[in-house]
Coordinates of C-alpha atoms in Angstrom, one line a residue:
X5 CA 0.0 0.0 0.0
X6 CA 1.2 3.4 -0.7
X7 CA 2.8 5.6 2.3
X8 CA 0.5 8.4 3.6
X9 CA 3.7 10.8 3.0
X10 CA 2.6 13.9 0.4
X11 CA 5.1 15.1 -2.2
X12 CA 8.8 17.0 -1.6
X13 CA 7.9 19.7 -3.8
X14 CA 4.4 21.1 -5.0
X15 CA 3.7 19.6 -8.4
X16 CA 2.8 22.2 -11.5
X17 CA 0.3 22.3 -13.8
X18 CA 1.0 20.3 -16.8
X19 CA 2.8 18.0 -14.9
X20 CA 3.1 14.4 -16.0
X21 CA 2.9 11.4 -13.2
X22 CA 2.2 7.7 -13.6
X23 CA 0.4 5.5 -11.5
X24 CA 2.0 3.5 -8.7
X25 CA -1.1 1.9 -7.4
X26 CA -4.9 1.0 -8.7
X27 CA -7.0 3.7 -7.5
X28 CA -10.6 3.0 -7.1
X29 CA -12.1 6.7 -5.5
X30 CA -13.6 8.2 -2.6
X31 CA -16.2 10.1 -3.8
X32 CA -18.0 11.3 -7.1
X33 CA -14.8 14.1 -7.0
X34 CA -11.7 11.9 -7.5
X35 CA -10.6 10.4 -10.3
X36 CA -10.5 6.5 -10.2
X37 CA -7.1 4.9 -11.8
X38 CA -5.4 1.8 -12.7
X39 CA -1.4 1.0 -11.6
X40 CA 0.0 2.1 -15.0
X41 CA -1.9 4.9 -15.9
X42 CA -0.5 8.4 -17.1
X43 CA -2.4 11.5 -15.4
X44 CA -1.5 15.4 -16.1
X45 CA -1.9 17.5 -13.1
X46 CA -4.0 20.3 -13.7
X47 CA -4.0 22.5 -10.2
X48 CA -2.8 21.7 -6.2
X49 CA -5.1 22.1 -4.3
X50 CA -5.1 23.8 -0.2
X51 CA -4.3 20.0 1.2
X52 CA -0.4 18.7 -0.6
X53 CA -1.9 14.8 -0.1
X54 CA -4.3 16.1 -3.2
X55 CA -4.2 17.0 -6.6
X56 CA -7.0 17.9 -9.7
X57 CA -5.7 16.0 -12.3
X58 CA -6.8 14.1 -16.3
X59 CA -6.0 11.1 -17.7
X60 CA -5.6 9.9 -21.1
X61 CA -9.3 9.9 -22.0
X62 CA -10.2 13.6 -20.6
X63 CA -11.8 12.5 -17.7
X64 CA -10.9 14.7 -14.8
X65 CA -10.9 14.6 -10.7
X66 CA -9.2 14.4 -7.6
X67 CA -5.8 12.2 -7.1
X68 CA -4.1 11.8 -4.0
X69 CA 0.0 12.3 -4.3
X70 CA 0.9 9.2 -3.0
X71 CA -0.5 7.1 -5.0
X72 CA 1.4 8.4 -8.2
X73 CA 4.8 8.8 -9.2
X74 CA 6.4 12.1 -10.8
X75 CA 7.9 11.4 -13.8
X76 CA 11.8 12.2 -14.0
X77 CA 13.9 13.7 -16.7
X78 CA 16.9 10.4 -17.7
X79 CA 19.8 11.6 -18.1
X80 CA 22.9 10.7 -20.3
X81 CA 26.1 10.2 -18.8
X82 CA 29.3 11.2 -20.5
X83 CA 31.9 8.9 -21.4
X84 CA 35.3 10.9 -22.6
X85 CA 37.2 8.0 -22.2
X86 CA 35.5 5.7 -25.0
X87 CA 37.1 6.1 -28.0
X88 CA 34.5 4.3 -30.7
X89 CA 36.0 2.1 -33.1
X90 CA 39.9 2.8 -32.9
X91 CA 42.4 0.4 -34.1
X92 CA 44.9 -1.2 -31.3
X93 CA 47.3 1.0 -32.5
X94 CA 46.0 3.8 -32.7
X95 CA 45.2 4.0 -29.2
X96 CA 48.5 2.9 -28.1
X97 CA 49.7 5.8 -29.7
X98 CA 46.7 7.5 -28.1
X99 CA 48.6 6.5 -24.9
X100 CA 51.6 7.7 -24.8
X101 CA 53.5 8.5 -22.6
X102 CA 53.3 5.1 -20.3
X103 CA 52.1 6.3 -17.3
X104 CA 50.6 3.7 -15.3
X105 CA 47.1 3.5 -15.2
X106 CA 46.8 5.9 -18.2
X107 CA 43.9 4.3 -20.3
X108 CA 41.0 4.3 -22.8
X109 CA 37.9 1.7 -24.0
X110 CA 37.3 1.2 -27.5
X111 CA 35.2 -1.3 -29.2
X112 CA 36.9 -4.6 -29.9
X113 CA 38.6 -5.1 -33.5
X114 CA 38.0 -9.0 -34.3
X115 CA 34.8 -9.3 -31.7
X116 CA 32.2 -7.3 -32.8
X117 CA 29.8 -6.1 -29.8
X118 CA 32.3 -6.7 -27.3
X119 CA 34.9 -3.8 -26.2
X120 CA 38.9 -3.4 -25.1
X121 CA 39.6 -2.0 -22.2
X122 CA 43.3 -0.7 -22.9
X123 CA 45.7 0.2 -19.6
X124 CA 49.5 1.3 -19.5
X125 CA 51.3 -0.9 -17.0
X126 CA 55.2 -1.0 -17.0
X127 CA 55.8 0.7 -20.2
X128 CA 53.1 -0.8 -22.2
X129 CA 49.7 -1.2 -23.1
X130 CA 47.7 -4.0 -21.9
X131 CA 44.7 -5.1 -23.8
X132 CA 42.1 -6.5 -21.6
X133 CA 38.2 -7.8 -23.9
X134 CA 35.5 -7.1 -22.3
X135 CA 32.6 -9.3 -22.9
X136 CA 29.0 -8.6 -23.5
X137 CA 26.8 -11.6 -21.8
X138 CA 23.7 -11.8 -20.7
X139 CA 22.9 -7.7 -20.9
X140 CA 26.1 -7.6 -18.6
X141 CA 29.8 -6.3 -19.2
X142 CA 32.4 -8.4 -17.7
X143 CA 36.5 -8.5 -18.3
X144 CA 37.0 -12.0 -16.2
X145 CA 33.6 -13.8 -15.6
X146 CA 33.4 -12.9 -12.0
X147 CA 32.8 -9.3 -12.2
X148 CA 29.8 -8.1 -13.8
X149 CA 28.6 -4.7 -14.6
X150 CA 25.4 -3.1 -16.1
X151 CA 27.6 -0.6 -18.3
X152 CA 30.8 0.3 -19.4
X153 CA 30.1 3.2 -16.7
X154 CA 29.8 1.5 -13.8
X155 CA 33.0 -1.1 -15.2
X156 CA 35.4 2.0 -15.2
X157 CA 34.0 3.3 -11.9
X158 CA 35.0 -0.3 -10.0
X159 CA 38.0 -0.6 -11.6
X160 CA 39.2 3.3 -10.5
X161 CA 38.8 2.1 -7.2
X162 CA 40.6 -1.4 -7.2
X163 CA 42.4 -3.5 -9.6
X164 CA 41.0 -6.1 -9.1
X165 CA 42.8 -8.5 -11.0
X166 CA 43.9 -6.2 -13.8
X167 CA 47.6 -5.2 -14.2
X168 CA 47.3 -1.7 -12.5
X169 CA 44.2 -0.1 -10.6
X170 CA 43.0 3.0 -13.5
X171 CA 44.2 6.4 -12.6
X172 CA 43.5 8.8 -15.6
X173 CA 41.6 8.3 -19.0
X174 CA 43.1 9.7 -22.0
X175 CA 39.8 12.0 -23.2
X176 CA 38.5 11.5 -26.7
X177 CA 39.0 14.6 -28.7
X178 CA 35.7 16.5 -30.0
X179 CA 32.4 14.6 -29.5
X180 CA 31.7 12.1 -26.3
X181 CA 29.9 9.3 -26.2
X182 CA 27.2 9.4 -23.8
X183 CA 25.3 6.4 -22.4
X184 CA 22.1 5.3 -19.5
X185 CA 20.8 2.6 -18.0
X186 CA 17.3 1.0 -18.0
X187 CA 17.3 1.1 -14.0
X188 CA 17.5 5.3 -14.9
X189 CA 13.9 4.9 -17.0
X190 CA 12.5 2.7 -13.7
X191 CA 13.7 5.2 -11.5
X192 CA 12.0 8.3 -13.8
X193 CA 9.1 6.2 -13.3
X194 CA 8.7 6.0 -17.4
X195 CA 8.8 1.8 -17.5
X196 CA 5.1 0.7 -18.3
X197 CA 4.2 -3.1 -18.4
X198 CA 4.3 -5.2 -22.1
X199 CA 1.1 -6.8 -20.9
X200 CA -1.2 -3.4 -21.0
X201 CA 0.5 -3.2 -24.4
X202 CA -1.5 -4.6 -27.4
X203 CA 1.2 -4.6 -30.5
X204 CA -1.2 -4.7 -33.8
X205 CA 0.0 -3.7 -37.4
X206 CA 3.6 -2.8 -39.0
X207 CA 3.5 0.8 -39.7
X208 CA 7.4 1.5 -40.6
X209 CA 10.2 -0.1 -40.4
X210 CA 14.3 2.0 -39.1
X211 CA 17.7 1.1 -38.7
X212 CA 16.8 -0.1 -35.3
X213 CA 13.7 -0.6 -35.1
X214 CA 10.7 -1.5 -36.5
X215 CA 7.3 0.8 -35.7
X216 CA 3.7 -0.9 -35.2
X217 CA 0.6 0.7 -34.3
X218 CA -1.3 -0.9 -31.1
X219 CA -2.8 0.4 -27.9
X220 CA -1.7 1.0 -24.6
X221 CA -4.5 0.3 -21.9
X222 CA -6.8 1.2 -24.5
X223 CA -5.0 4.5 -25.7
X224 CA -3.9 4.2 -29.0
X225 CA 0.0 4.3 -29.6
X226 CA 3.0 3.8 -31.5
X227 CA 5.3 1.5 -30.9
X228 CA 9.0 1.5 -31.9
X229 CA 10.3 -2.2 -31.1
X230 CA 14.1 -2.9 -31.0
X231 CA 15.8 -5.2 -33.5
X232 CA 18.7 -6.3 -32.2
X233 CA 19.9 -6.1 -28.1
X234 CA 23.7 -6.5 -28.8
X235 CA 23.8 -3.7 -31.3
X236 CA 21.0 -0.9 -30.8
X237 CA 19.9 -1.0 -27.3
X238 CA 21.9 2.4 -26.2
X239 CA 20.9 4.4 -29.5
X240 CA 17.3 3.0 -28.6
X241 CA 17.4 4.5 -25.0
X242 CA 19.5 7.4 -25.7
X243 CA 16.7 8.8 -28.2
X244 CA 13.9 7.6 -25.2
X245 CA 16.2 9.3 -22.8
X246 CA 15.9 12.9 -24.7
X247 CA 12.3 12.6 -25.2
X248 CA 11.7 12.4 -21.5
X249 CA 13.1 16.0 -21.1
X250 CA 10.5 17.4 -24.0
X251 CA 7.4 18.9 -23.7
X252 CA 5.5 20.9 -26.1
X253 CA 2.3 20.0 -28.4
X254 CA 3.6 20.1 -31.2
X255 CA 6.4 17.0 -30.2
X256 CA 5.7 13.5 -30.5
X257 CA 5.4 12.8 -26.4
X258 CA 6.9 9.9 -25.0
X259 CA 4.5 7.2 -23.5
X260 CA 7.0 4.8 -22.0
X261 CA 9.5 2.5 -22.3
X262 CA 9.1 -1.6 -21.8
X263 CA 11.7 -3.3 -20.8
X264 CA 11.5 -6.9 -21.2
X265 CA 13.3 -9.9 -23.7
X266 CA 13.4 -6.9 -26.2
X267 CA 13.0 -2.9 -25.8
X268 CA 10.0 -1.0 -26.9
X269 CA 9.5 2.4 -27.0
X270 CA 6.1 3.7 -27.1
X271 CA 4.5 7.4 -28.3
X272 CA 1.7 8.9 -29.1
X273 CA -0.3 8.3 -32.5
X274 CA -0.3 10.1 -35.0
X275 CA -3.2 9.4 -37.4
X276 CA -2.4 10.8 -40.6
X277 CA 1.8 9.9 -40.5
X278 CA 4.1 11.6 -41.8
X279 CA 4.0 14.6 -43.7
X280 CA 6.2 14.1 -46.5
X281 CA 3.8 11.1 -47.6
X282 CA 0.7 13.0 -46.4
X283 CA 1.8 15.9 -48.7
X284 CA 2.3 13.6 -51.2
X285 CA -0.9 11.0 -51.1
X286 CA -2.9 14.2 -51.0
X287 CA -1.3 16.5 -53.0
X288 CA -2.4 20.3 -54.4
X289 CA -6.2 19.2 -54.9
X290 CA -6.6 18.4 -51.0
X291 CA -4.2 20.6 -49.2
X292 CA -4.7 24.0 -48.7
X293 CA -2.3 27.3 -48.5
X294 CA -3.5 26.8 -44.7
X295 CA -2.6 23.7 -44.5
X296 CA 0.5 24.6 -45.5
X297 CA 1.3 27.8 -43.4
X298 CA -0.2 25.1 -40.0
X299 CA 2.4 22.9 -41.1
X300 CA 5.4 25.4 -41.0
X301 CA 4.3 27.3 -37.9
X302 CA 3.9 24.0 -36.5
X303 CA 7.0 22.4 -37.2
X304 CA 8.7 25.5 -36.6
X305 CA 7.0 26.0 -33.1
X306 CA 8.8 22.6 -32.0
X307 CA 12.0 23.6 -33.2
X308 CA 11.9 26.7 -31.1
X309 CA 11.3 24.9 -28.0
X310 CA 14.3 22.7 -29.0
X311 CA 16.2 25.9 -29.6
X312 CA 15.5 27.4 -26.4
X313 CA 16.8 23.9 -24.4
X314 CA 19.8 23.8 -26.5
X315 CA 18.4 20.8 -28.0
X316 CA 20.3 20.0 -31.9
X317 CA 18.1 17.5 -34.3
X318 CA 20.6 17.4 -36.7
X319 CA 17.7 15.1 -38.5
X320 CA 14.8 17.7 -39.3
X321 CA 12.9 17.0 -42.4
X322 CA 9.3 15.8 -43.5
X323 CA 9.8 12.5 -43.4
X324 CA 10.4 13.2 -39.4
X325 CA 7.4 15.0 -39.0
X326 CA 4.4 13.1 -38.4
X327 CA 0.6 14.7 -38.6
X328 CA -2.0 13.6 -36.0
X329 CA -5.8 12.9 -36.9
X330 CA -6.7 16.8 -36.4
X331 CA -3.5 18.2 -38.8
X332 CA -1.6 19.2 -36.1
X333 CA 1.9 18.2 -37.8
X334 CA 4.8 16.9 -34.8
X335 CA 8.4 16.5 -34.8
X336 CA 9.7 13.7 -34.1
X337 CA 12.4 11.0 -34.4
X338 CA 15.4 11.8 -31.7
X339 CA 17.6 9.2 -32.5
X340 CA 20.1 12.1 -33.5
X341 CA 19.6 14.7 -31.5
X342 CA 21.7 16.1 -28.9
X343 CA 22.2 18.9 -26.2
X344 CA 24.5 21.8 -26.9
X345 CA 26.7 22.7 -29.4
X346 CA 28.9 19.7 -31.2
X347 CA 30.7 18.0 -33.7
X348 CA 30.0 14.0 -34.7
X349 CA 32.0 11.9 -36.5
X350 CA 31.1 8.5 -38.0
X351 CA 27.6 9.4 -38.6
X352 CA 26.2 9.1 -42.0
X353 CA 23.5 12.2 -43.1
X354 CA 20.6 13.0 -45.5
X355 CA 23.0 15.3 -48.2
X356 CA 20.3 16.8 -49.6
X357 CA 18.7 17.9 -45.5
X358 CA 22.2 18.6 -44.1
X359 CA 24.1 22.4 -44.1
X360 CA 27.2 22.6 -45.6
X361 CA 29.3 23.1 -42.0
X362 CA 27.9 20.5 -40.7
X363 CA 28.6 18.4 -43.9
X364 CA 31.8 19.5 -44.1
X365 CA 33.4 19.7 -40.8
X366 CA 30.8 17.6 -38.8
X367 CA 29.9 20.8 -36.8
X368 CA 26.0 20.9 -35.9
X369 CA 24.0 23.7 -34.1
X370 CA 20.4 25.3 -33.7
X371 CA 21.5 26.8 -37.4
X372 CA 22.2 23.8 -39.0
X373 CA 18.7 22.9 -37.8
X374 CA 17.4 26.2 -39.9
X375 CA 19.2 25.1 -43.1
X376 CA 17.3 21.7 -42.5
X377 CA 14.1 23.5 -41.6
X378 CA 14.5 25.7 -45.4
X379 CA 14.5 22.7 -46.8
X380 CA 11.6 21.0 -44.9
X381 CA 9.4 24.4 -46.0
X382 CA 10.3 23.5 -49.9
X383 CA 9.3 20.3 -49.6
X384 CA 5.7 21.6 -47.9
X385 CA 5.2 23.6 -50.3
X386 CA 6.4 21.1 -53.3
X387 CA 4.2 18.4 -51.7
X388 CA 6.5 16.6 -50.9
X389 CA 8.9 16.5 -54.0
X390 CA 12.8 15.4 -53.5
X391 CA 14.8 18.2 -52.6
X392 CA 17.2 19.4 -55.7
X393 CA 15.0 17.6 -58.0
X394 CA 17.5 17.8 -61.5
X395 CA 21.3 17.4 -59.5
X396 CA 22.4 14.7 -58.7
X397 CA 23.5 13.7 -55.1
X398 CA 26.9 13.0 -55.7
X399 CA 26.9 16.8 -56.7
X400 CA 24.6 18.2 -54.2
X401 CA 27.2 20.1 -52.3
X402 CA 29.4 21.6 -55.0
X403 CA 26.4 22.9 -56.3
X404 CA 25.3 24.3 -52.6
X405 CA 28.8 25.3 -52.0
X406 CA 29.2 27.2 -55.2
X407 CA 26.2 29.2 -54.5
X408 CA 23.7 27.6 -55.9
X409 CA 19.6 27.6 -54.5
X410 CA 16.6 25.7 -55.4
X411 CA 14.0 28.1 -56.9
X412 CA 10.9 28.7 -55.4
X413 CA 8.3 25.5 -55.9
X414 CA 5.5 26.5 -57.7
X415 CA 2.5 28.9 -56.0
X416 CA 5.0 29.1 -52.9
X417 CA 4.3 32.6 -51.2
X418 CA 7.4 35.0 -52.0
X419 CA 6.9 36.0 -47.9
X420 CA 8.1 32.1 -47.3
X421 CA 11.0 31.3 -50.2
X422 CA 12.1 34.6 -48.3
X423 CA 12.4 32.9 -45.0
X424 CA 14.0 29.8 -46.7
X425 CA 16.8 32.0 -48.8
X426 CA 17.9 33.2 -45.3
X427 CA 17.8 29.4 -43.8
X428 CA 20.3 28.7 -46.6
X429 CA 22.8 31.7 -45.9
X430 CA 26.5 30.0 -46.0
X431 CA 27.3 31.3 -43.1
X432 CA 25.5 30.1 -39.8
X433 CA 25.4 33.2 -37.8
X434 CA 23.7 34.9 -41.1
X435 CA 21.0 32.8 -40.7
X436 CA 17.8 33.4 -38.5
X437 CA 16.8 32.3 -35.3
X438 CA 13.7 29.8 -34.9
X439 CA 12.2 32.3 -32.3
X440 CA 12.4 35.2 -35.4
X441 CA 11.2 32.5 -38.1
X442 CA 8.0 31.5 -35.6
X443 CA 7.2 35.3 -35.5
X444 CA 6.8 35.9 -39.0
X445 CA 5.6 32.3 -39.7
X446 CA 2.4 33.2 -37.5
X447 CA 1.5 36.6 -39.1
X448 CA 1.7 34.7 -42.0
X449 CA -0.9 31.9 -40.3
X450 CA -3.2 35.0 -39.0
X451 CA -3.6 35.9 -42.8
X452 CA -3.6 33.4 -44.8
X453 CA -7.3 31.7 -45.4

């Protein structure tokens, strides 16, 4: 039974909690609930033990605190001393000089899935494999460890059968790699139960994962289900792990995540999918010039939020955006994005989506998003034609470099090719904001019938 023990903190409109316990009512006030379910506060109320709240179905009422669980931002942990997919000599040469203890991780040459843990001792460089078994990392069989994370962290503090206790990592230049852990999605109380999951039809298929419609406890969902353990698991929860710091309606909102024999990630539906097939199925005898302005503003809207949070999509384009049953138009897909300001290497892009900087020297921001975004607004208002219809991709850039700039599509409002010119500015910091964009994008909305 729960504790009679009222929140830390007074919980805020809007607020998203899940349900610890089945909740049955008092009285024709509250709000009756199932262990599982996902409520929204709506207002405190004079006694902290109770809150107003909704649930998935609109139905509203009172909810006492301790019966629910707040729902945590997960967080992704750095790791500068993982190197990726280094030869073994390039990081001895990484680890020079010899100090004892100096050492890095990178992933294992001749076993792929598994990783090398590589340590200075005496001199020289000791390669230890670390093996992946059973959703466990382990170096000698004995020692097991949920991540490379918490493997580094033991053996900092004790040998432990290794050569040399670790002192100091030699720090991978540029980009980290981040990583989390499921227990971090239990704790954020965002883990819901495969068995109020009802997995129907195939709707799409990733490089991950494949994507089914289906229901969860009678709400209906999307769900993204994970291919293979060994390889995708961390790119899986890493894009699950950034979605549970996003709010705003006009981003796909993260349901939960199932952890089980496989991995699912489940979001909201979105009736109508996505836009750049929408635009195209329905084409100039369906959609409207409102349509059209609803789907910039929209999309744009999103992207502002993810500009004010620092948030980079690096993957913005209509095939990412997906339209619910009413034409409200969502971004979504975060399998690429990341906080702040930052280069990536060994990532392949969309040419055609991708600004020139970021193309050339792996170097993505907020306006790398905006060159994406001009390019997203031609294909709204192509429906949904290939970007740079007559070159071909191999000469995409030297075109782009050189100066060159689709023309407007056909009927497209001069006020909009306007706003996409300046999205293709060669230089970032010429380019707008998404905050400036949104302004003009909705006095363009208020006018347009």
């Amino acid at each position: 039974m729960p504790m009679d023990q009222a929140p830390n903190e007074t919980w805020h409109e809007g607020m998203e909690v899940i349900a610890q316990y089945n909740f049955q009512g008092r009285s024709a006030e509250d709000l009756p609930f199932q262990k599982g379910d996902l409520l929204v506060i709506l207002r405190a109320t004079s006694d902290r033990m109770w809150y107003k709240a909704c649930d998935a179905r609109g139905r509203e009422g009172m909810i006492p605190a301790n019966y629910v669980q707040k729902r945590k931002v997960v967080t992704l942990h750095a790791m500068p001393w993982f190197h990726g997919k280094i030869t073994r000599q390039q990081a001895e040469e990484l680890l020079r000089p010899r100090e004892d203890g100096l050492f890095l991780i990178r992933e294992s040459s001749n076993y792929p899935g598994d990783y090398t843990l590589c340590v200075c001792h005496g001199g020289k460089v000791e390669h230890y494999r670390i093996l992946y078994r059973d959703n466990q990392l382990t170096i000698d069989e004995e020692g097991f460890f949920k991540n490379l994370d918490e493997l580094v962290k033991h053996y900092l503090n004790d040998a432990d059968g290794l050569c040399t206790r670790l002192t100091r990592p030699v720090t991978k230049q540029g980009d980290n790699f981040v990583t989390v852990t499921p227990d971090e999605f239990k704790s954020g109380g965002w883990v819901i139960q495969k068995h109020d999951l009802h997995i129907g039809e195939s709707i799409g298929k990733g490089d991950f994962g494949d994507v089914f419609k289906g229901t969860y406890k009678g709400q209906a969902v999307a769900i993204k289900q994970l291919k293979d353990k060994d390889r995708g698991e961390q790119s899986f929860l890493q894009e699950a792990s950034v979605m549970t710091s996003l709010r705003h309606d006009n981003l796909v909102r993260l349901i939960g995540v199932v952890l089980s024999d496989t991995i699912f990630l489940v979001t909201e539906f979105m009736g109508k999918g996505n836009l750049v097939e929408y635009l195209r199925s329905r084409g100039r005898s369906v959609i409207t010039k409102k349509d059209q302005i609803n789907f910039a503003t929209d999309t744009c809207a999103a992207m502002e939020y993810l500009e004010s949070k620092n948030l980079v999509h690096r993957d913005l384009a209509a095939r990412n955006v997906l339209v619910a049953d009413d034409g409200t138009s969502k971004v979504s897909d975060f399998g690429l994005a990341k906080f702040g300001d930052f280069s990536q290497t060994g990532q392949k892009f969309p040419i055609k989506w991708t600004s020139p900087e970021a193309l050339r020297e792996n170097k993505f921001t907020s306006k790398s998003d905006m060159w994406s975004f001009g390019i997203l607004l031609w294909e709204i208002y192509s429906f949904g034609r290939v970007p740079y219809p007559r070159i071909p991709l191999t000469d995409v850039v030297m075109h782009v470099e050189r100066g060159y700039r689709m023309e407007a599509p056909e009927g497209c409002p001069p006020e909009i090719y306007t706003i996409m010119k300046q999205a293709w500015e060669i230089k970032p910091e010429d380019r707008p904001t998404f905050k400036t964009v949104l302004g003009k994008l909705n006095n363009l909305r208020a006018v347009t019938v």
